[in-house]
XYZ file of C-alpha atoms in Angstrom:
555
model
C 44.130 10.715 -43.631
C 42.420 9.565 -40.402
C 44.447 10.533 -37.509
C 43.291 7.421 -35.670
C 46.307 5.345 -33.956
C 45.794 6.631 -30.488
C 41.705 5.954 -30.604
C 42.367 2.171 -32.094
C 45.234 1.309 -29.760
C 42.835 2.622 -26.721
C 40.093 0.292 -28.012
C 42.638 -2.726 -28.797
C 43.811 -2.589 -25.086
C 40.189 -2.471 -23.957
C 39.474 -5.352 -25.981
C 42.590 -7.386 -25.578
C 41.707 -6.662 -21.471
C 38.680 -9.090 -22.045
C 39.561 -12.784 -21.980
C 37.481 -14.248 -24.359
C 38.905 -17.449 -25.144
C 36.771 -19.236 -27.472
C 34.115 -22.049 -26.095
C 34.219 -19.990 -22.438
C 31.887 -17.502 -21.008
C 34.249 -14.734 -21.815
C 32.851 -14.670 -25.609
C 29.598 -13.372 -23.869
C 31.253 -11.085 -21.753
C 33.317 -9.236 -24.411
C 30.286 -9.219 -26.679
C 28.118 -7.183 -24.241
C 31.145 -4.850 -23.602
C 31.053 -3.826 -27.187
C 27.633 -3.758 -27.277
C 27.647 -0.879 -24.609
C 30.445 0.781 -26.131
C 28.667 1.309 -29.328
C 25.290 1.750 -27.599
C 26.459 4.730 -25.630
C 27.907 6.498 -28.933
C 25.601 9.763 -29.651
C 24.494 8.036 -32.918
C 23.302 4.860 -31.446
C 21.638 6.526 -28.476
C 19.353 8.324 -31.104
C 19.198 5.073 -33.206
C 18.788 2.279 -30.767
C 17.145 -0.214 -33.724
C 20.686 0.345 -35.480
C 22.735 -1.922 -32.969
C 22.451 -5.177 -31.904
C 23.451 -8.191 -29.736
C 22.313 -11.429 -30.733
C 22.674 -14.700 -29.477
C 24.151 -17.400 -32.006
C 21.598 -20.121 -33.420
C 22.176 -23.881 -32.477
C 24.782 -23.566 -30.841
C 25.602 -25.487 -27.512
C 27.319 -22.402 -25.873
C 25.821 -19.045 -24.888
C 27.713 -16.256 -27.150
C 26.552 -13.489 -28.890
C 27.374 -11.539 -32.019
C 27.122 -7.897 -32.117
C 26.404 -5.884 -35.210
C 25.866 -2.344 -35.858
C 25.170 0.079 -38.922
C 25.199 3.514 -39.977
C 23.237 5.112 -42.616
C 25.102 7.541 -44.700
C 23.444 11.284 -45.191
C 25.767 11.991 -48.331
C 23.298 10.598 -50.842
C 20.458 8.184 -51.198
C 22.381 4.847 -52.008
C 21.589 1.851 -50.354
C 24.832 0.255 -50.864
C 26.421 -1.300 -47.967
C 29.925 -2.404 -46.730
C 30.100 -5.062 -44.176
C 33.205 -4.674 -41.935
C 33.814 -8.018 -39.916
C 36.077 -9.301 -37.366
C 35.725 -12.101 -34.794
C 36.205 -11.101 -31.003
C 36.863 -14.707 -29.535
C 40.358 -15.740 -29.199
C 42.758 -18.890 -28.744
C 43.394 -19.918 -25.009
C 46.403 -18.704 -22.732
C 47.943 -21.791 -21.088
C 51.005 -21.414 -23.687
C 51.966 -18.090 -21.513
C 52.712 -20.132 -18.791
C 54.205 -18.401 -15.622
C 53.117 -15.183 -17.669
C 49.437 -16.529 -17.997
C 48.141 -13.703 -15.606
C 49.440 -11.006 -17.977
C 48.446 -12.571 -21.312
C 45.380 -9.972 -21.757
C 47.362 -6.992 -20.165
C 49.559 -5.983 -22.850
C 51.748 -3.240 -21.111
C 52.098 -5.415 -18.039
C 53.042 -8.665 -20.305
C 55.524 -6.554 -22.064
C 56.956 -5.126 -18.843
C 57.434 -8.887 -17.642
C 58.894 -9.941 -21.120
C 61.698 -7.760 -20.416
C 62.982 -10.186 -17.998
C 62.563 -13.112 -20.517
C 65.036 -14.890 -22.541
C 63.624 -13.857 -25.943
C 64.387 -14.874 -29.557
C 66.386 -11.969 -31.152
C 63.307 -10.707 -33.610
C 60.925 -10.488 -30.255
C 63.185 -8.362 -28.293
C 64.077 -6.078 -30.961
C 60.345 -5.820 -31.500
C 59.767 -5.451 -27.481
C 62.335 -2.621 -27.252
C 61.109 -1.001 -30.742
C 58.071 0.794 -28.929
C 56.255 -0.225 -32.380
C 55.044 -3.348 -31.258
C 52.174 -4.512 -29.030
C 52.373 -7.980 -27.439
C 49.378 -9.955 -25.848
C 46.497 -12.696 -26.563
C 44.471 -11.142 -29.179
C 46.331 -8.166 -30.280
C 46.797 -9.565 -33.533
C 44.271 -12.190 -34.020
C 42.305 -10.164 -34.055
C 41.239 -7.486 -31.618
C 43.341 -4.912 -33.240
C 41.065 -5.398 -36.563
C 37.896 -5.370 -34.580
C 39.137 -2.145 -33.090
C 39.937 -0.481 -36.609
C 36.287 -1.431 -37.575
C 34.931 0.044 -34.428
C 37.006 3.258 -35.126
C 35.404 3.881 -38.523
C 31.937 2.949 -37.249
C 32.547 5.780 -34.574
C 33.713 8.016 -37.225
C 30.868 7.610 -39.705
C 28.598 7.868 -37.015
C 29.712 11.404 -36.277
C 30.362 12.274 -39.753
C 27.606 10.431 -41.708
C 27.544 13.081 -44.159
C 30.716 12.079 -45.517
C 29.048 8.355 -46.583
C 27.330 8.087 -49.477
C 25.819 4.392 -48.545
C 25.931 2.686 -45.486
C 28.573 0.780 -43.274
C 27.750 -2.560 -41.315
C 29.922 -3.611 -38.367
C 29.807 -7.660 -37.495
C 31.684 -8.453 -34.491
C 31.346 -12.431 -34.578
C 31.865 -14.863 -31.887
C 33.347 -18.439 -32.397
C 35.676 -18.035 -35.436
C 38.403 -19.864 -33.461
C 36.289 -23.409 -33.562
C 32.711 -23.801 -35.316
C 31.883 -20.317 -36.934
C 28.492 -20.186 -34.877
C 28.798 -16.672 -35.062
C 28.814 -15.797 -38.624
C 26.559 -18.366 -39.521
C 23.975 -17.118 -37.287
C 24.901 -13.331 -38.499
C 23.979 -14.378 -41.940
C 20.138 -14.614 -40.903
C 20.338 -10.771 -39.398
C 22.014 -9.563 -42.476
C 19.409 -11.178 -44.433
C 16.755 -9.386 -42.031
C 18.358 -6.291 -42.478
C 18.636 -6.570 -45.905
C 14.790 -6.959 -46.297
C 14.123 -4.123 -43.624
C 16.423 -1.482 -44.955
C 16.921 -2.224 -48.390
C 20.710 -2.866 -47.964
C 22.560 -3.511 -51.055
C 25.491 -5.409 -49.855
C 28.299 -4.865 -52.200
C 31.516 -5.528 -50.306
C 32.739 -7.220 -47.210
C 36.083 -6.110 -45.497
C 37.604 -8.561 -43.058
C 40.123 -7.628 -40.825
C 42.148 -10.861 -39.555
C 46.010 -10.763 -39.217
C 48.302 -11.102 -41.824
C 52.116 -12.217 -41.398
C 55.266 -12.820 -43.404
C 55.047 -15.755 -46.080
C 58.621 -16.889 -45.271
C 61.694 -16.082 -43.253
C 62.903 -12.113 -44.266
C 59.568 -11.674 -46.385
C 58.864 -7.502 -45.533
C 55.654 -7.661 -47.898
C 52.232 -6.662 -45.934
C 49.531 -8.516 -47.341
C 46.258 -7.787 -48.267
C 44.026 -10.728 -49.559
C 41.031 -11.157 -52.196
C 38.924 -14.161 -51.500
C 40.139 -17.128 -49.316
C 41.414 -20.432 -49.137
C 38.779 -23.214 -48.469
C 39.575 -25.554 -45.861
C 37.812 -29.242 -45.590
C 38.579 -32.041 -42.826
C 38.532 -35.353 -44.802
C 38.572 -38.592 -42.426
C 39.001 -42.157 -42.809
C 37.383 -44.543 -40.761
C 39.555 -47.978 -41.424
C 38.896 -51.502 -40.528
C 40.931 -54.402 -40.160
C 40.975 -57.919 -39.391
C 41.269 -58.629 -35.492
C 43.955 -61.017 -34.200
C 45.557 -62.182 -31.160
C 49.179 -60.295 -31.359
C 50.286 -63.785 -30.969
C 49.327 -64.922 -34.499
C 49.931 -61.146 -36.020
C 49.660 -62.487 -39.554
C 46.245 -64.233 -39.254
C 44.469 -60.610 -38.994
C 45.117 -57.242 -40.462
C 46.119 -54.466 -37.964
C 44.039 -50.911 -39.108
C 46.781 -49.097 -37.496
C 49.192 -50.433 -40.580
C 46.942 -49.325 -42.792
C 46.265 -45.774 -41.215
C 50.261 -45.319 -41.131
C 50.437 -46.095 -44.914
C 47.893 -43.709 -45.419
C 49.316 -40.634 -43.721
C 52.408 -41.468 -45.050
C 50.673 -41.291 -48.749
C 48.742 -38.350 -47.946
C 50.789 -36.274 -45.170
C 52.978 -33.429 -47.085
C 52.299 -35.020 -50.559
C 52.606 -32.048 -53.298
C 50.210 -33.695 -55.595
C 47.376 -32.641 -53.080
C 48.625 -28.976 -53.193
C 45.852 -26.822 -54.906
C 47.360 -24.371 -57.596
C 44.987 -21.689 -58.639
C 45.897 -18.157 -59.917
C 49.539 -18.599 -59.304
C 49.087 -19.423 -55.992
C 49.710 -22.840 -54.448
C 47.936 -23.906 -50.841
C 50.124 -26.098 -48.522
C 49.959 -29.797 -48.750
C 47.472 -31.865 -46.110
C 48.712 -33.060 -42.820
C 47.087 -34.952 -40.298
C 45.682 -33.457 -37.394
C 44.650 -36.857 -35.392
C 45.714 -40.782 -35.837
C 44.436 -43.190 -33.689
C 42.679 -46.398 -33.121
C 39.262 -46.987 -31.744
C 39.826 -49.679 -29.089
C 38.375 -48.441 -25.593
C 40.803 -50.093 -23.572
C 43.994 -52.380 -23.539
C 43.916 -55.912 -24.944
C 46.217 -58.342 -26.753
C 43.825 -58.258 -29.804
C 44.606 -55.954 -32.548
C 41.984 -52.950 -33.027
C 38.727 -53.386 -34.939
C 39.448 -49.990 -36.725
C 41.553 -47.045 -36.626
C 40.413 -43.211 -37.305
C 42.646 -40.583 -39.015
C 41.815 -37.124 -40.204
C 43.761 -34.503 -42.260
C 43.589 -30.577 -42.722
C 42.946 -30.048 -46.235
C 43.250 -26.391 -48.198
C 41.767 -25.729 -51.710
C 41.577 -22.528 -53.985
C 39.874 -24.115 -56.926
C 38.948 -27.560 -56.150
C 35.633 -28.459 -55.026
C 34.706 -30.848 -51.832
C 33.624 -33.322 -54.483
C 37.110 -33.118 -56.443
C 39.122 -33.808 -53.017
C 36.762 -37.099 -52.475
C 37.907 -38.188 -55.749
C 41.369 -37.300 -55.441
C 41.595 -38.493 -51.695
C 39.659 -42.183 -53.067
C 42.587 -42.861 -55.214
C 45.347 -41.728 -52.567
C 43.457 -44.026 -50.174
C 43.272 -47.209 -52.820
C 47.296 -46.373 -53.403
C 47.745 -46.674 -49.639
C 45.684 -49.692 -48.845
C 47.519 -51.163 -51.689
C 51.082 -50.350 -50.630
C 50.175 -51.716 -46.993
C 48.811 -55.003 -48.153
C 51.833 -55.631 -50.527
C 54.302 -54.689 -47.725
C 52.245 -57.015 -45.164
C 52.595 -59.817 -47.903
C 56.113 -59.297 -48.260
C 56.901 -59.200 -44.358
C 54.659 -62.449 -43.895
C 56.553 -64.709 -46.637
C 59.865 -62.907 -45.033
C 58.638 -64.310 -41.728
C 57.588 -67.825 -42.959
C 60.991 -68.289 -44.529
C 62.575 -67.677 -41.270
C 60.097 -69.117 -38.831
C 59.462 -72.362 -40.954
C 55.784 -71.662 -40.434
C 53.485 -71.961 -43.780
C 52.532 -68.978 -45.839
C 48.960 -68.711 -46.284
C 47.641 -66.565 -49.215
C 46.674 -63.149 -48.051
C 42.599 -63.085 -48.411
C 42.142 -59.392 -48.524
C 41.852 -56.843 -51.224
C 42.001 -53.065 -50.984
C 38.381 -51.561 -50.524
C 37.554 -47.784 -50.242
C 34.237 -46.208 -49.932
C 32.844 -42.683 -49.453
C 30.261 -42.309 -46.647
C 28.049 -41.709 -49.178
C 28.535 -44.966 -51.183
C 28.770 -47.259 -48.145
C 25.310 -45.745 -46.994
C 23.708 -46.143 -50.407
C 24.645 -49.699 -50.068
C 23.408 -50.104 -46.828
C 19.817 -48.983 -47.829
C 20.086 -50.964 -50.730
C 20.764 -54.204 -48.613
C 18.916 -53.292 -45.257
C 15.962 -50.832 -46.663
C 14.169 -48.503 -43.951
C 15.149 -50.699 -41.161
C 18.789 -49.463 -41.362
C 17.753 -45.648 -41.840
C 15.352 -45.940 -38.617
C 18.052 -47.391 -36.825
C 20.745 -45.219 -37.777
C 18.394 -42.084 -37.213
C 17.638 -43.276 -33.562
C 21.394 -44.073 -32.955
C 22.283 -40.349 -33.772
C 19.900 -38.938 -31.843
C 20.874 -40.854 -29.059
C 24.661 -40.182 -29.549
C 23.851 -36.835 -29.277
C 23.246 -36.585 -25.471
C 26.745 -37.619 -25.368
C 28.211 -34.234 -24.943
C 31.808 -34.967 -25.016
C 31.608 -35.933 -28.401
C 32.880 -33.001 -30.915
C 31.441 -33.024 -34.526
C 34.820 -35.259 -35.514
C 34.264 -38.045 -33.060
C 30.360 -37.732 -33.259
C 31.036 -38.561 -36.817
C 33.265 -41.437 -36.239
C 30.716 -43.301 -34.142
C 27.992 -42.695 -36.964
C 30.331 -44.558 -39.492
C 31.333 -47.061 -36.843
C 28.023 -48.028 -36.157
C 27.010 -48.273 -39.657
C 29.711 -50.391 -40.466
C 28.438 -52.860 -38.031
C 25.498 -53.427 -40.766
C 27.896 -54.366 -43.618
C 27.412 -58.132 -44.850
C 31.172 -57.940 -46.082
C 33.022 -57.002 -43.375
C 36.661 -57.560 -44.880
C 39.104 -54.750 -44.402
C 37.760 -51.495 -45.729
C 38.525 -47.369 -45.849
C 35.406 -45.215 -45.380
C 36.160 -41.605 -46.453
C 34.038 -38.948 -45.469
C 33.830 -35.403 -43.967
C 34.024 -34.853 -39.968
C 33.488 -31.284 -39.630
C 32.899 -27.829 -40.759
C 33.536 -26.908 -44.345
C 34.966 -23.331 -44.689
C 34.051 -22.543 -48.506
C 36.872 -21.231 -50.697
C 35.941 -17.771 -52.428
C 37.685 -16.697 -55.673
C 37.769 -13.423 -56.101
C 38.834 -12.241 -59.565
C 36.868 -9.750 -61.305
C 34.318 -11.777 -62.577
C 31.049 -9.737 -61.554
C 30.609 -6.177 -61.391
C 30.544 -6.020 -57.387
C 33.893 -7.817 -57.586
C 35.234 -5.834 -60.272
C 34.371 -2.728 -58.513
C 35.848 -3.755 -55.382
C 39.257 -4.891 -56.804
C 39.628 -1.352 -58.179
C 38.572 0.359 -55.163
C 41.431 -1.406 -53.362
C 43.823 -1.061 -55.970
C 43.372 2.970 -56.048
C 43.423 2.519 -52.127
C 46.891 1.027 -51.757
C 47.947 3.254 -54.564
C 47.284 6.068 -52.510
C 48.605 4.824 -49.242
C 52.117 3.012 -50.101
C 54.044 6.492 -50.641
C 53.242 7.102 -47.052
C 54.577 3.547 -45.516
C 57.915 2.000 -46.041
C 57.268 -1.610 -47.034
C 55.400 -3.170 -49.761
C 51.717 -3.432 -49.318
C 50.780 -6.562 -51.690
C 47.872 -7.914 -52.675
C 47.240 -11.637 -53.386
C 44.284 -13.775 -54.261
C 43.546 -16.105 -51.160
C 43.747 -15.596 -47.552
C 45.801 -18.565 -46.421
C 44.080 -19.031 -42.944
C 40.894 -20.193 -42.009
C 38.613 -17.471 -41.477
C 34.909 -16.350 -41.220
C 35.164 -14.604 -44.459
C 34.415 -18.262 -46.189
C 30.905 -17.629 -45.459
C 30.106 -14.209 -47.259
C 29.997 -16.189 -50.578
C 30.101 -19.037 -52.250
C 32.390 -20.226 -55.320
C 31.328 -23.971 -55.333
C 28.000 -25.494 -57.450
C 25.555 -27.626 -55.800
C 27.527 -30.916 -56.746
C 30.355 -29.279 -54.330
C 27.899 -28.656 -51.597
C 26.504 -31.767 -51.764
C 29.706 -33.514 -51.612
C 29.404 -31.946 -48.061
C 26.512 -32.864 -46.607
C 25.948 -36.345 -48.073
C 29.501 -37.353 -46.924
C 29.593 -35.965 -43.315
C 27.498 -38.485 -41.124
C 26.361 -35.901 -38.594
C 24.956 -34.115 -41.131
C 21.624 -32.487 -39.566
C 21.900 -34.089 -36.271
C 25.877 -32.781 -34.562
C 26.453 -30.535 -37.714
C 24.506 -28.404 -40.280
C 25.100 -25.314 -42.164
C 22.505 -23.341 -44.271
C 24.403 -22.822 -47.262
C 21.594 -21.030 -48.756
C 22.075 -18.276 -46.414
C 25.623 -17.652 -47.770
C 24.024 -17.580 -51.239
C 21.563 -14.977 -50.261
C 24.438 -12.576 -49.361
C 26.955 -13.700 -51.677
C 28.830 -10.466 -51.259
C 32.678 -10.158 -52.381
C 35.133 -10.202 -49.726
C 38.512 -8.752 -49.172
C 40.910 -8.943 -46.172
C 42.873 -6.004 -44.630
C 44.304 -6.880 -41.400
C 46.739 -5.704 -38.786
C 50.180 -7.162 -39.624
C 52.267 -9.462 -36.743
C 53.804 -12.351 -35.597
C 53.572 -15.424 -33.773
C 49.492 -15.514 -33.852
C 48.234 -18.374 -31.751
C 51.288 -18.583 -29.867
C 52.957 -16.846 -26.457
C 54.791 -14.134 -28.211
C 51.608 -12.973 -30.343
C 52.278 -9.357 -31.372
C 51.299 -7.066 -33.889
C 53.519 -3.799 -35.373
C 51.301 -1.056 -34.471
C 52.121 1.732 -37.504
C 50.778 -0.640 -39.875
C 47.929 -1.986 -37.591
C 46.609 1.201 -36.422
C 47.534 3.614 -39.073
C 47.736 1.962 -42.383
C 44.975 -0.635 -41.837
C 42.099 1.862 -41.158
C 43.080 4.188 -43.610
C 43.293 1.828 -46.287
C 40.115 0.459 -45.430
C 38.325 3.784 -44.864
C 39.768 4.634 -48.719
C 38.103 1.164 -49.851
C 34.593 2.486 -48.368
C 34.958 5.933 -49.919
C 36.075 4.881 -53.375
C 33.547 1.971 -53.404
C 30.832 4.039 -52.652
C 31.596 7.554 -53.949
C 32.533 6.372 -57.431
C 29.956 5.655 -59.686
C 29.378 1.740 -60.304
C 31.631 0.571 -63.205
C 29.824 -2.280 -65.148
C 31.861 -5.124 -66.868
């Protein structure tokens, strides 16, 4: 067993002390600091080509990944394990009056003693086995654990029959520019050094799944995440003549009622079920106040998947949108009739029918109707729109749909369904390949070795339940699934693009062994030190040894 608690705690505090909020200059600062730490180790002083700091590709921000590898000397194997973790954090505004202490765990914990805390947080603060602060859980203690293992094997390469490679990536909390850029370097090093990537071990945080859950989870594979979005058009009218038009906000409200928290949209696989979709934005697109109803509305939802593809999700949500649109028109007509009865004004038949298009369907229709002039116009429009740096990928996509809609000959109310943000692919890791089977066996053996030394159950599950950079180490989707993303994202190729082939070229099975704690992304973010600083690195190390030492098993 590695006696690593104190060293990893020191690394954790060192990394936490650097404020590295996503999309700020701190991401660059922490990368350069980490690069200096690694570069100063004797192994890397003697092998400077084994460590790199690299700026991200196609990124508006200046930020960097840090990557390093140690080649083992126990044998001649080129089998290589990737240890990965992100170095950015979410913001610290939620710390309020304690903001100045957010990245100083010792100072923060002293200040928290004077605060009125929930019972569990108070007990943890007094226990001496919990560390508080922004990034201690998500996920700088995980990076610190990987850094310790890199240092250990740099000092003991004779214990390593193969190689380990550390990837400390930026921008996990937003657009994953870090890991997507790192894929290029992983491919380059694979060619230059003959690395055979057999596993990736992520070190993102884990938490209880419910109140009273004492399990510490390790995950094989990961949930996928999509952002299905809906551009909704209505029929404009003056509010004094409300029933002469159709408010798109009314349809949007019905759509959210239909989709939000809907168990039919939970994806079960291998006995595990995703949480249902929930809306992350709902608005109309009126630029300012008028007494006219809005021309259009925009809403998007978080959507997790285990086994469904992005194409499956479009099919399911198109059905849900048709139901919502039909219900909205039914309610509209019922209320119009009731209003006519009490007002004495005549009822006029409602002229609209529910219409739902995917963006791909609408684009194909517009190309068919307008030919090359539409294509040229939209390409120019998107290039010009790129100059508006205030638009994120989601609003950029909405503006593209809004512009394309202007070309529709039939402008009766409709719903346009599309994707407006990064797709974090799902990964099913079930032992279907030799590498997967070997990794699962190595993990099971490691847990069995460590469990007697730790009082809480260490439990493995199939899908990491949070969004993470694990998603970009392998693909479980076929080409149809990926095409559903690229052909239905209006910003694809301009504001947003992912080289999915890079992922396929790496395509390594991935698990998550990460620190345990509570309240990630909140003021009381904290991690349990015994599990995070002792159990996590030792299980990870045993997986490395089990995977690289044992002869490769075949299916």
